[in-house]
Short mmCIF file of C-alpha atoms (C1' of nucleotides) in Angstrom, two decimals:
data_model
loop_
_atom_site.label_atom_id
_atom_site.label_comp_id
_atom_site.label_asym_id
_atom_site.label_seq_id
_atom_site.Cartn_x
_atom_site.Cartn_y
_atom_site.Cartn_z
CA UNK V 44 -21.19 -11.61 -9.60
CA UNK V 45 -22.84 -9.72 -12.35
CA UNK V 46 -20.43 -7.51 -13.81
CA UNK V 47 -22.43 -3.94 -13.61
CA UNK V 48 -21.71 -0.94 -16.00
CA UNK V 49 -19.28 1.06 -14.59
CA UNK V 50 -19.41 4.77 -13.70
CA UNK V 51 -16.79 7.44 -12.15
CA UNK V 52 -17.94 6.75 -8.79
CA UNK V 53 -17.08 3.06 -8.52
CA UNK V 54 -13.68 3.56 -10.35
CA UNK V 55 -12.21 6.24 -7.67
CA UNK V 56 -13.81 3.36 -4.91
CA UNK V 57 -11.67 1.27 -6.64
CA UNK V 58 -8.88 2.72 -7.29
CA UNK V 59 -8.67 4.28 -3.16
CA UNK V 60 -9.05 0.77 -2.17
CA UNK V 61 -6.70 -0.80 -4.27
CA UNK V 62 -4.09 2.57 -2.93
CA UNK V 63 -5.23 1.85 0.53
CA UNK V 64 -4.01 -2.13 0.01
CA UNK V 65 -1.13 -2.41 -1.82
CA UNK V 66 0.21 1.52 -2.78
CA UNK V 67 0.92 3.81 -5.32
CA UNK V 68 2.75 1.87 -7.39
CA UNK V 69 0.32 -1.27 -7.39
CA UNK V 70 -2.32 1.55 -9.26
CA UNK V 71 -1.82 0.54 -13.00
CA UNK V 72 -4.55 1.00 -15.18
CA UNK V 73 -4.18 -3.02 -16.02
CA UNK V 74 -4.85 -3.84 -12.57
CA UNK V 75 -7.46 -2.08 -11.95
CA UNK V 76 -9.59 -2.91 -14.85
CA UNK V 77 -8.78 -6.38 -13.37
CA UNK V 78 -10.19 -5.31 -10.13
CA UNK V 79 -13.27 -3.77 -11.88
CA UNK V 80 -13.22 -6.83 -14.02
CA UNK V 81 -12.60 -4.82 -16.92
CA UNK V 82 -10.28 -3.89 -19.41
CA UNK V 83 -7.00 -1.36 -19.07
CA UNK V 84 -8.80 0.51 -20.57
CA UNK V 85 -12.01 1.14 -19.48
CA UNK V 86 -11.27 3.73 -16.98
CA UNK V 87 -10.26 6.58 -19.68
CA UNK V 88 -13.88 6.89 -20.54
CA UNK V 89 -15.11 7.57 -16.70
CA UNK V 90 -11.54 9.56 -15.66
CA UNK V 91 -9.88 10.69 -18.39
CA UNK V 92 -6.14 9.92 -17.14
CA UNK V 93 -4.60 7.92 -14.52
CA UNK V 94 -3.00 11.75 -12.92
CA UNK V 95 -6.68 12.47 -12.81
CA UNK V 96 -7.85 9.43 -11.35
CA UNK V 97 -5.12 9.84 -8.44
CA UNK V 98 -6.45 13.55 -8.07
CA UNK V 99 -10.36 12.01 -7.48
CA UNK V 100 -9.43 9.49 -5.13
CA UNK V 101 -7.46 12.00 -3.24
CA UNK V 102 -10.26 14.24 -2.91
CA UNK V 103 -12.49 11.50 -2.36
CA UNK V 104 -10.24 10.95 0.96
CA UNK V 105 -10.15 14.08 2.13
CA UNK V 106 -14.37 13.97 1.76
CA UNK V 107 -13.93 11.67 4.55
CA UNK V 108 -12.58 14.71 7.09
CA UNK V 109 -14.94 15.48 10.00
CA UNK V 110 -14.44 19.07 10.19
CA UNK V 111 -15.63 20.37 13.70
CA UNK V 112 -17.81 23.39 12.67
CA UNK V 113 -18.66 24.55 16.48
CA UNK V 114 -18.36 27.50 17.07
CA UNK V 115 -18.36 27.17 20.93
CA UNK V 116 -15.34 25.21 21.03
CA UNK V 117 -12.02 27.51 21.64
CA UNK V 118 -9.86 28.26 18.39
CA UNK V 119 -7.05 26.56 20.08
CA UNK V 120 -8.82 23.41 20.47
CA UNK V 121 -10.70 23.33 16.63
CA UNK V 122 -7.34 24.02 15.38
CA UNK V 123 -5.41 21.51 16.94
CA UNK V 124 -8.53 19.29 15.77
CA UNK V 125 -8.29 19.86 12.38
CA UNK V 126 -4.76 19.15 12.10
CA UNK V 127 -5.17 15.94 14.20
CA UNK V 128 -8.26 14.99 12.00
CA UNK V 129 -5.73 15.99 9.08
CA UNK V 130 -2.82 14.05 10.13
CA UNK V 131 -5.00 10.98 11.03
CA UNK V 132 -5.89 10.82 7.37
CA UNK V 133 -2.90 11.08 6.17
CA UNK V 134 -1.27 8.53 7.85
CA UNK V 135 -4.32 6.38 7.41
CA UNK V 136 -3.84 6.62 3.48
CA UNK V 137 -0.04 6.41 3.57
CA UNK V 138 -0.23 6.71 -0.26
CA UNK V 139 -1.68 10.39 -0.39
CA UNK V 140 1.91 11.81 0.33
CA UNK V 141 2.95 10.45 -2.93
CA UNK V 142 0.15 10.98 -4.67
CA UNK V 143 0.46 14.71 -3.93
CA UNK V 144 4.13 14.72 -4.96
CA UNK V 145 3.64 12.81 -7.90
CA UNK V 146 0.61 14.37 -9.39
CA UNK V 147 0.46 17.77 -8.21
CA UNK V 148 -3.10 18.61 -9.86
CA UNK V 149 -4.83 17.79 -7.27
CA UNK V 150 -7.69 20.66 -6.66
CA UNK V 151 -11.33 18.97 -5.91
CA UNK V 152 -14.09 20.15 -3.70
CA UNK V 153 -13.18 18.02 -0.93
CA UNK V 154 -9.74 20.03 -0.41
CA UNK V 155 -11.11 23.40 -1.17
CA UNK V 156 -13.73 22.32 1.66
CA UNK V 157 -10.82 21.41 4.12
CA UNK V 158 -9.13 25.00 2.83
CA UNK V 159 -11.86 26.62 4.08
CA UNK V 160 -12.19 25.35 7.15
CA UNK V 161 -8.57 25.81 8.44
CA UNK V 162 -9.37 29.71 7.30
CA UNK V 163 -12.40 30.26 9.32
CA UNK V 164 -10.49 28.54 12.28
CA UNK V 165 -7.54 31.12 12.01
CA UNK V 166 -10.41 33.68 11.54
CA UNK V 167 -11.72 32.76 14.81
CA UNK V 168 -8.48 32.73 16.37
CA UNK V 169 -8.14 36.40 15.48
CA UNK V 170 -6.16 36.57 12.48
CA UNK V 171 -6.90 38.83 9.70
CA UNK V 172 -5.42 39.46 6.28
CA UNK V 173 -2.66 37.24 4.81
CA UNK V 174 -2.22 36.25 8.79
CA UNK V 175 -5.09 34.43 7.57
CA UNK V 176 -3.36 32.24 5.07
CA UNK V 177 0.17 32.40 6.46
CA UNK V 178 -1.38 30.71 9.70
CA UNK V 179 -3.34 28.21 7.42
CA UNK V 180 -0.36 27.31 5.69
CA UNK V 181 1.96 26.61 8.36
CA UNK V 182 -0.43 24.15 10.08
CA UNK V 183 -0.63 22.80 6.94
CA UNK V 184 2.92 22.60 6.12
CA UNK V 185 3.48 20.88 9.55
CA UNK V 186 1.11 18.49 9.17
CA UNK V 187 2.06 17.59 5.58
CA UNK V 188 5.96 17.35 6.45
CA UNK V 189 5.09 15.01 9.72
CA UNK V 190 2.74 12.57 7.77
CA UNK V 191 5.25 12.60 5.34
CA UNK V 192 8.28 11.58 7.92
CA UNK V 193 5.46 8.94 9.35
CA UNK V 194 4.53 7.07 5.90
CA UNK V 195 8.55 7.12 4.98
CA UNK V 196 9.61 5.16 8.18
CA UNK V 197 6.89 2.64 8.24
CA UNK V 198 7.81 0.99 4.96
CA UNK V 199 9.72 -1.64 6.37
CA UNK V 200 7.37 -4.43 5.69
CA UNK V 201 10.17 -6.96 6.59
CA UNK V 202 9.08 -7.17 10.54
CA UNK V 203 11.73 -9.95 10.97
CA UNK V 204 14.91 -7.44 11.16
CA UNK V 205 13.93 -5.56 14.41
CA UNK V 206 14.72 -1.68 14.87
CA UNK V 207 17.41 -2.46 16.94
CA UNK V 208 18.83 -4.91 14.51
CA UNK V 209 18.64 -1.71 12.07
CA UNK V 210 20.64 0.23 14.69
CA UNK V 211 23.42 -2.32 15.00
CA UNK V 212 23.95 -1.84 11.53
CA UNK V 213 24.12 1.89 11.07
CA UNK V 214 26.23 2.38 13.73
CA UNK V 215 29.37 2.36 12.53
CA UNK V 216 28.24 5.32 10.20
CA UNK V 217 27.06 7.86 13.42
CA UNK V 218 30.65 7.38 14.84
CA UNK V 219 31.76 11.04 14.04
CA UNK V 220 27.51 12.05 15.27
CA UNK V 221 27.73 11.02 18.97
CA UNK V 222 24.40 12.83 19.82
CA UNK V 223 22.93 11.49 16.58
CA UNK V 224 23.48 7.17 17.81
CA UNK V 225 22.47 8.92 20.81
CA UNK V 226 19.19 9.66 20.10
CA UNK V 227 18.84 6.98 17.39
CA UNK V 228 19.53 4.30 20.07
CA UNK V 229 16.87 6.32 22.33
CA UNK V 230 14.14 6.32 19.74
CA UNK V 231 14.84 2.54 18.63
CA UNK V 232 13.83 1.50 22.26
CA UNK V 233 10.60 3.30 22.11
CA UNK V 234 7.40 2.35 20.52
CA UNK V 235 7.28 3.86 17.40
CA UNK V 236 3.26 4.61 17.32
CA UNK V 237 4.27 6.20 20.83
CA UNK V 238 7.41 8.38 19.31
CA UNK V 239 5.03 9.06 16.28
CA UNK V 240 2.43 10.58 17.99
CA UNK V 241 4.21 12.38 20.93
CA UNK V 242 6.26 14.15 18.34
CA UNK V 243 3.55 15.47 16.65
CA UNK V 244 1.40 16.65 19.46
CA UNK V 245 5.06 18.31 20.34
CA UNK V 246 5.06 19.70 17.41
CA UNK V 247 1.39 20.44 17.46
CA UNK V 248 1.32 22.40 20.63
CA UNK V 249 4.90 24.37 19.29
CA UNK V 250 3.04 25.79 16.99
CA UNK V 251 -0.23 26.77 18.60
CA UNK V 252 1.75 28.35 20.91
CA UNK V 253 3.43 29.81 18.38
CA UNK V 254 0.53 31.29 17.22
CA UNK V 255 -0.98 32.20 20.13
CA UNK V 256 2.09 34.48 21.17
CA UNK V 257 1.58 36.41 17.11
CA UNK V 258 -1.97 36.96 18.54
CA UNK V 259 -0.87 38.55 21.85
CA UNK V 260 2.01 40.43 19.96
CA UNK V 261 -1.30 41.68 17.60
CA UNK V 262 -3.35 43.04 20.36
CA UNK V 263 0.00 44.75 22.14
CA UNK V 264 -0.12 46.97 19.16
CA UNK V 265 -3.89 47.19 19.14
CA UNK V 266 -3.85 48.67 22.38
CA UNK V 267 -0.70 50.54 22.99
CA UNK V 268 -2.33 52.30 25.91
CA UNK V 269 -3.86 49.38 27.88
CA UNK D 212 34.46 14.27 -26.64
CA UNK D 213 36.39 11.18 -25.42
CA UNK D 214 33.71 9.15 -23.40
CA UNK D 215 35.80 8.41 -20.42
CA UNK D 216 35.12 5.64 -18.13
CA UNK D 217 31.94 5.76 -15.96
CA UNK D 218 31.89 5.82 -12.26
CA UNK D 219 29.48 6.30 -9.50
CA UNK D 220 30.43 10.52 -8.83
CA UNK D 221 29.42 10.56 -12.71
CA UNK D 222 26.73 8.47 -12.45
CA UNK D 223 25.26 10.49 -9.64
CA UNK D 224 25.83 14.25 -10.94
CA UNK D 225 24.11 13.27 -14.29
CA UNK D 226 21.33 12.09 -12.51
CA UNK D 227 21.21 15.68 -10.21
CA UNK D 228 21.62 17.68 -13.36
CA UNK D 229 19.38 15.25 -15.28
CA UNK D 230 16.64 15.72 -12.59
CA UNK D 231 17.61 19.48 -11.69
CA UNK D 232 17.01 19.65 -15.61
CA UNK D 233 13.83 18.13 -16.21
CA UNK D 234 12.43 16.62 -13.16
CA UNK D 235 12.08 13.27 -11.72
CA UNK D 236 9.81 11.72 -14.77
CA UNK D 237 12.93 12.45 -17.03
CA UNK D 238 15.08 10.17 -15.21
CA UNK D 239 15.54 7.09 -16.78
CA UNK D 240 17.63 4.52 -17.09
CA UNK D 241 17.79 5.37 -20.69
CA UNK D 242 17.94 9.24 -20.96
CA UNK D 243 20.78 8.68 -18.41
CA UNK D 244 22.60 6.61 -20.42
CA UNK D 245 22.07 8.87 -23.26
CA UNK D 246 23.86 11.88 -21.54
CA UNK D 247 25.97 9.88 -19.95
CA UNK D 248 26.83 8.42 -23.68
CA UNK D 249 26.79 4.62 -22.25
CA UNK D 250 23.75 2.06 -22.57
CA UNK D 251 21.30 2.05 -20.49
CA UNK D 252 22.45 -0.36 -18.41
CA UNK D 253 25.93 1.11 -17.43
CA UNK D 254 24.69 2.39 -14.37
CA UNK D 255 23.41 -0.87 -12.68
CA UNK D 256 27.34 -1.73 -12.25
CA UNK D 257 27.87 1.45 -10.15
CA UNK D 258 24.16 2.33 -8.65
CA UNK D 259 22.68 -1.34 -8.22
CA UNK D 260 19.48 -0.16 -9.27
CA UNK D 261 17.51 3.48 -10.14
CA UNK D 262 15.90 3.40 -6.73
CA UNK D 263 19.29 3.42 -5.04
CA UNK D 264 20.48 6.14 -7.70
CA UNK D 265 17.95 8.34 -6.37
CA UNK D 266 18.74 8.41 -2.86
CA UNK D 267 22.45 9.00 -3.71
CA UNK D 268 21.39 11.52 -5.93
CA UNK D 269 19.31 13.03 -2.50
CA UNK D 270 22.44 12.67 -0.54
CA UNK D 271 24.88 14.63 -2.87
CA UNK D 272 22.15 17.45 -2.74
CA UNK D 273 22.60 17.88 1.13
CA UNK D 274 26.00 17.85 0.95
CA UNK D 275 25.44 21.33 -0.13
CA UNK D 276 24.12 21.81 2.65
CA UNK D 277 26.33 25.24 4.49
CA UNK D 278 26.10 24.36 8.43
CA UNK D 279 26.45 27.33 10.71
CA UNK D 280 28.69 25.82 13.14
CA UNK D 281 29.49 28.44 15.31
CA UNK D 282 28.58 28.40 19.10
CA UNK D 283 28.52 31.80 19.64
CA UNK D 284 25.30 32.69 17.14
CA UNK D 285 22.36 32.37 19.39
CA UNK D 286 20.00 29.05 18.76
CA UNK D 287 17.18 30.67 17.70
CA UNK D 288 19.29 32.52 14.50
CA UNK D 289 20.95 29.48 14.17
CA UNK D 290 17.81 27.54 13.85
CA UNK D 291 16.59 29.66 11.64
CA UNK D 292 19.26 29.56 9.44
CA UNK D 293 19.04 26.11 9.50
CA UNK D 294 16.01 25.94 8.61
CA UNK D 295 16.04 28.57 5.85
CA UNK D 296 19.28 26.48 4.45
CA UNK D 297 17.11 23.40 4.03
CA UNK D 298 14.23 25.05 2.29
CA UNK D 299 16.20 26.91 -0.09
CA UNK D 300 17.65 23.52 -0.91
CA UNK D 301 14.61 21.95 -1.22
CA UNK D 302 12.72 25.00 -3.47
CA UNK D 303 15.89 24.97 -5.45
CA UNK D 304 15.62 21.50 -6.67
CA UNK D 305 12.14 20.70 -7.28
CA UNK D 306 11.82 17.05 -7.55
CA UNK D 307 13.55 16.32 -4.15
CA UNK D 308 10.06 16.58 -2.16
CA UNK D 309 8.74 13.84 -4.27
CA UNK D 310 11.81 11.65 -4.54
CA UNK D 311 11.71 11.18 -1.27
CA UNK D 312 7.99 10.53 -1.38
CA UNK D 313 8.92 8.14 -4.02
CA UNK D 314 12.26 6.15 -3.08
CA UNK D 315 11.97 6.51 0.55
CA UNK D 316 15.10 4.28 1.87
CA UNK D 317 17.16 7.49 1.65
CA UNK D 318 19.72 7.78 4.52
CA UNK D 319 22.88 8.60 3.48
CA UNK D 320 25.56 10.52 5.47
CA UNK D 321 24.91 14.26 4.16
CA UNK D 322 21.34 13.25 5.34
CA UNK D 323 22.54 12.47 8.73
CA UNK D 324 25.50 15.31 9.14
CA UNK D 325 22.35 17.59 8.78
CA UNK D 326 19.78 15.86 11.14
CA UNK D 327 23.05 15.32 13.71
CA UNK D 328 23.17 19.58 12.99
CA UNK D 329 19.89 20.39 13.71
CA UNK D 330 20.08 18.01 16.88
CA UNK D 331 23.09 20.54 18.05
CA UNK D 332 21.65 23.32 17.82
CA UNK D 333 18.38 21.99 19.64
CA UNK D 334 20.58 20.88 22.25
CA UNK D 335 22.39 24.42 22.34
CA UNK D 336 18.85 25.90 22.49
CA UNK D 337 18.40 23.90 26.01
CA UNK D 338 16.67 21.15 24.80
CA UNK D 339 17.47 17.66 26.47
CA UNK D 340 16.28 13.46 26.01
CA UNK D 341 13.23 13.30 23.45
CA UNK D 342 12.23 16.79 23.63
CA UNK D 343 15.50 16.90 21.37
CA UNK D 344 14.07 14.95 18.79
CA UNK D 345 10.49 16.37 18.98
CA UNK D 346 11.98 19.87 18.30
CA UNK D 347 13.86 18.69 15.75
CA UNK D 348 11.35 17.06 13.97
CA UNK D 349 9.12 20.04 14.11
CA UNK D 350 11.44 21.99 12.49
CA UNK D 351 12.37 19.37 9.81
CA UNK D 352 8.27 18.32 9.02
CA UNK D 353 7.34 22.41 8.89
CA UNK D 354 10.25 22.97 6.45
CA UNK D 355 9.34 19.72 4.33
CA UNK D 356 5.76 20.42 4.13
CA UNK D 357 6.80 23.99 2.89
CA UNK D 358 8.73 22.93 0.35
CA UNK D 359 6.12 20.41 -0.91
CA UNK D 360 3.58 23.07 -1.10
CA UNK D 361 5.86 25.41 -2.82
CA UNK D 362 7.31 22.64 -5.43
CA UNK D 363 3.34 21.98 -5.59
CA UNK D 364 2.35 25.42 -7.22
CA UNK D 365 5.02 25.73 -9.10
CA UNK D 366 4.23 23.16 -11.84
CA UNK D 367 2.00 25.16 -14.34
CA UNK D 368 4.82 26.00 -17.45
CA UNK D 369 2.39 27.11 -19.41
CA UNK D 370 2.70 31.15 -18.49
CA UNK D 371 0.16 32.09 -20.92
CA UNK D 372 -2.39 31.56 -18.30
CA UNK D 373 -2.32 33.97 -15.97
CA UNK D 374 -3.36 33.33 -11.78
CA UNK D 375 -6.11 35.90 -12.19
CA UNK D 376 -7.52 33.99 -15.41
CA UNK D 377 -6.83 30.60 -13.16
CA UNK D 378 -8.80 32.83 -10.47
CA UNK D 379 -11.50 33.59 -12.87
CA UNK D 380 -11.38 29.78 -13.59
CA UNK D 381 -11.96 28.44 -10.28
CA UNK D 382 -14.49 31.12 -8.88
CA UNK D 383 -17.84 28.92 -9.52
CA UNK D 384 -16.30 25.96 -7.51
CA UNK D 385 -15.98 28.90 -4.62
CA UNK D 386 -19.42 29.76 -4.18
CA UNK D 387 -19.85 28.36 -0.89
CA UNK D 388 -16.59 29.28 0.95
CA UNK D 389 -16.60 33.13 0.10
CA UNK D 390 -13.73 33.65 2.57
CA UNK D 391 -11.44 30.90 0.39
CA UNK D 392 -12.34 33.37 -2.59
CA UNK D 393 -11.17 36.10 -0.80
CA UNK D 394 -8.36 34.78 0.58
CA UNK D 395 -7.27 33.21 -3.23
CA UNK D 396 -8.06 36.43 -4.54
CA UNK D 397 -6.03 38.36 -2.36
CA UNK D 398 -3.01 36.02 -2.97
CA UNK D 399 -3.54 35.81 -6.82
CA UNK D 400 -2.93 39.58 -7.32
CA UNK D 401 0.35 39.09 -5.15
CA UNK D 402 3.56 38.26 -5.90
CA UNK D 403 3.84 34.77 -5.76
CA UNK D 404 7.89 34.99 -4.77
CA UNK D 405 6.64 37.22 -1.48
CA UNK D 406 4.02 35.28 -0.94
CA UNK D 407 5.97 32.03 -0.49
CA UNK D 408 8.98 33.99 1.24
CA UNK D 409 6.70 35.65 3.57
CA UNK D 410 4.83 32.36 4.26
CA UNK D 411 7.80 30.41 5.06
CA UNK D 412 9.04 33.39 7.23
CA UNK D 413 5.58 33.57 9.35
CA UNK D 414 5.49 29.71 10.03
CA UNK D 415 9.04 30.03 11.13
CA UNK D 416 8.92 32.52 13.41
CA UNK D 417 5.53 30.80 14.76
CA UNK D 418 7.71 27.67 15.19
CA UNK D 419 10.33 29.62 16.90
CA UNK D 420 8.22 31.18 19.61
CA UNK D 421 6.71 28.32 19.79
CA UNK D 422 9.51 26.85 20.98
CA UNK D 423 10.85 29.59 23.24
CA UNK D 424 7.45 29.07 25.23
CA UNK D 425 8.51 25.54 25.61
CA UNK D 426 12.10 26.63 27.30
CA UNK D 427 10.33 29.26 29.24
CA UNK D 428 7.61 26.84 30.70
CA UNK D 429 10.75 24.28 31.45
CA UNK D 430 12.99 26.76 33.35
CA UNK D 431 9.51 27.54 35.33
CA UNK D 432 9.58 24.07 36.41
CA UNK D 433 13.41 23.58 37.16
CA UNK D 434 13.21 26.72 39.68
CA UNK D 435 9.69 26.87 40.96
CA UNK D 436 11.44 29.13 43.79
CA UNK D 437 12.62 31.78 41.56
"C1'" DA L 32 36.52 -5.07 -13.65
"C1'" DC L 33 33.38 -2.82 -16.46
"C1'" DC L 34 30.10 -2.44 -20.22
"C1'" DT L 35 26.81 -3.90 -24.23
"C1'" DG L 36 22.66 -5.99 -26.66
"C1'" DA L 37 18.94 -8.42 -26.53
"C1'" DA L 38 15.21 -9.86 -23.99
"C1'" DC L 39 11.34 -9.93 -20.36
"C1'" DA L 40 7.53 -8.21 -18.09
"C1'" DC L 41 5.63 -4.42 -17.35
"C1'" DC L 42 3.77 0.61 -17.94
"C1'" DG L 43 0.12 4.95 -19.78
"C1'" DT L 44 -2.31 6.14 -23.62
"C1'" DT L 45 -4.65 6.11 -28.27
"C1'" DC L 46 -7.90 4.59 -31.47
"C1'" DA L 47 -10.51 1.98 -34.56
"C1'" DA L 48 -13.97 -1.06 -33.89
"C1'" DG L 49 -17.71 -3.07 -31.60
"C1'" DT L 50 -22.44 -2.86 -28.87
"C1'" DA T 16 -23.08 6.18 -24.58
"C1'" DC T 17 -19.84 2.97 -23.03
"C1'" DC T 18 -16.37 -0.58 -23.58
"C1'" DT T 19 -12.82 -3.86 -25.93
"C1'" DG T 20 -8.46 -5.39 -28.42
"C1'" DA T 21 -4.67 -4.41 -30.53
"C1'" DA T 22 -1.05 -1.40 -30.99
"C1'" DC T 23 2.62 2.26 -29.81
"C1'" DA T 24 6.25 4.09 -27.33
"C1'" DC T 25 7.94 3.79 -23.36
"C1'" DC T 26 9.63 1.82 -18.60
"C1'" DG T 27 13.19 -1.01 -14.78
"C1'" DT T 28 15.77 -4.93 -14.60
"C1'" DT T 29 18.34 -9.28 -15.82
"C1'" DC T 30 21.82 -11.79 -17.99
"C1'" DA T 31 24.71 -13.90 -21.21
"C1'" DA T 32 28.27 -12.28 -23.76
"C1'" DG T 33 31.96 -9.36 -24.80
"C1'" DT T 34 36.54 -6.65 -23.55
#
DNA sequence: ACCTGAACACCGTTCAAGT
DNA sequence: ACCTGAACACCGTTCAAGT
């Protein structure tokens, strides 16, 4: 009940859990003094800006990643970890998406930390050189670009219209896409947290694969006379 | 000079060349109606509201979109293309990755001529059922998640600052990941035009081999007695 | 049918003033 | 040092009123 003094710490608290309820665009600086039973204002002394404040309590999120650091496990498997351990985060903070696309200065410890790790992983795996970050980056990109596809479809809140309701009505507009209502009428009769995560581990595996075969193509020229 | 009468294909290119222009902060309902040379509130009439303006505004963008529709390309070049045409839309206009991060409900019909493409061309490739969709989708979330990291970096105006004196900036907070210094190192005294090129191009052709393993490991199954 | 002007309920941010 | 209250310049949207 007693109102304590505020510091930076319980403002990015605040400010995640108030993201993680309600969204991005329920984060005003109004409401959240409210929140912190303060005023608008009070925040600017602890966080400077509200951009800033979204960039702490993304990092503050990604803090949360358990990053396997065994080196016993296979590369193959850490990777596919981390960008399972990745994705789960993403979609469990479906505002972070946004966030990212909306305030772009987003550069804390806690991401530089998660940076790291996907490097030494690749290192493992054998890559060297900008392999190093081109590998990074496209498990990053993937994982980005599906959590982003995840946290678009899901904001139906309005359960009452069913997904096959929402075919019905679009239908008329695939006539000239036969595979498209095709597919669509597939996927609207499957569970969408099974679709969701069988298309990423699809994905997932497509690209370790992918990988793997740069790494085979690598030691080919390694050892031209094997 | 004569301000002719207002309708939606005017609405919706003044909001492209407003947001091609100046980004998606600088599109409001105002500065709209400035260029446009109306009130602000001409464009509920023909829009319904600025969420809906921005997914039209999405749509006429993949119109642009230049589908390789010929059979006789190979998938994989195809794909490629494909996927190279949607990137180059994306990096071309900046604020797309976050408009759709913003205003999700975004479905129009360029949106769905392109997803029924890249669905073809799967389906040329010899995929068949979900695996269609999975592919797709791995292509579509890689390319997305791309762009969003390219759109990402691309924000500092201010050229006075140079990436080695951003380097320079950063290199205390890198103390305990010296291979993330190396790695940002290497990349800051690169071009960062290659760079992105050459990073879309290696997570692309990862994707791609990835899936060719997939088809491989499916015609193993379909004749074990080969 | 199409558009305007005024109004409403919000924003992020600043800044003098308090303690 | 930390916080408040009032103020500023903005938003998206609605709606009666105009033509």
């Amino acid at each position: 009940m007693a109102t304590e003094r505020l510091d930076r710490g319980r403002v990015i608290d605040a400010a995640v859990a108030l993201l993680d309820a309600e969204g991005l665009d329920a984060l005003s600086t109004r409401r959240l003094g409210a929140v912190l039973q303060a005023s608008a204002n009070a925040m600017y002394w602890h966080v400077g800006s509200k951009d800033n404040l979204v960039g702490l309590a993304a990092d503050a999120v990604f803090a949360e990643l358990e990053l396997n650091t065994d080196d016993n496990t296979s590369w193959r498997e850490r990777l596919a970890a981390t960008a399972r351990e990745l994705r789960t985060m993403f979609t469990g903070h479906s505002w972070l998406t946004s966030a990212f696309a909306a305030y772009p200065n987003t550069q804390g410890p806690a991401l530089r930390r998660f940076q790291n790790h996907l490097l030494v992983v690749c290192r493992q795996a054998g890559f060297e050189g900008f392999d190093l970050d081109w590998a990074g980056a496209t498990v990053f990109s993937f994982v980005i670009g599906d959590a982003w596809g995840q946290t678009q479809s899901s904001t139906p809140d309005d359960s009452s219209i069913t997904t096959v309701d929402l075919l019905e009505q679009v239908k008329p507009d695939l006539a000239d896409y036969p595979l498209l209502l095709e597919r669509y009428t597939a996927l609207s009769n499957a569970d969408p947290a099974v679709v969701n995560n069988t298309s990423f581990e699809f994905g997932l595996c497509t690209l370790l694969d992918g990988l793997q075969a740069h790494l085979d193509h690598q030691d080919d020229k390694a050892q031209p006379d094997a």
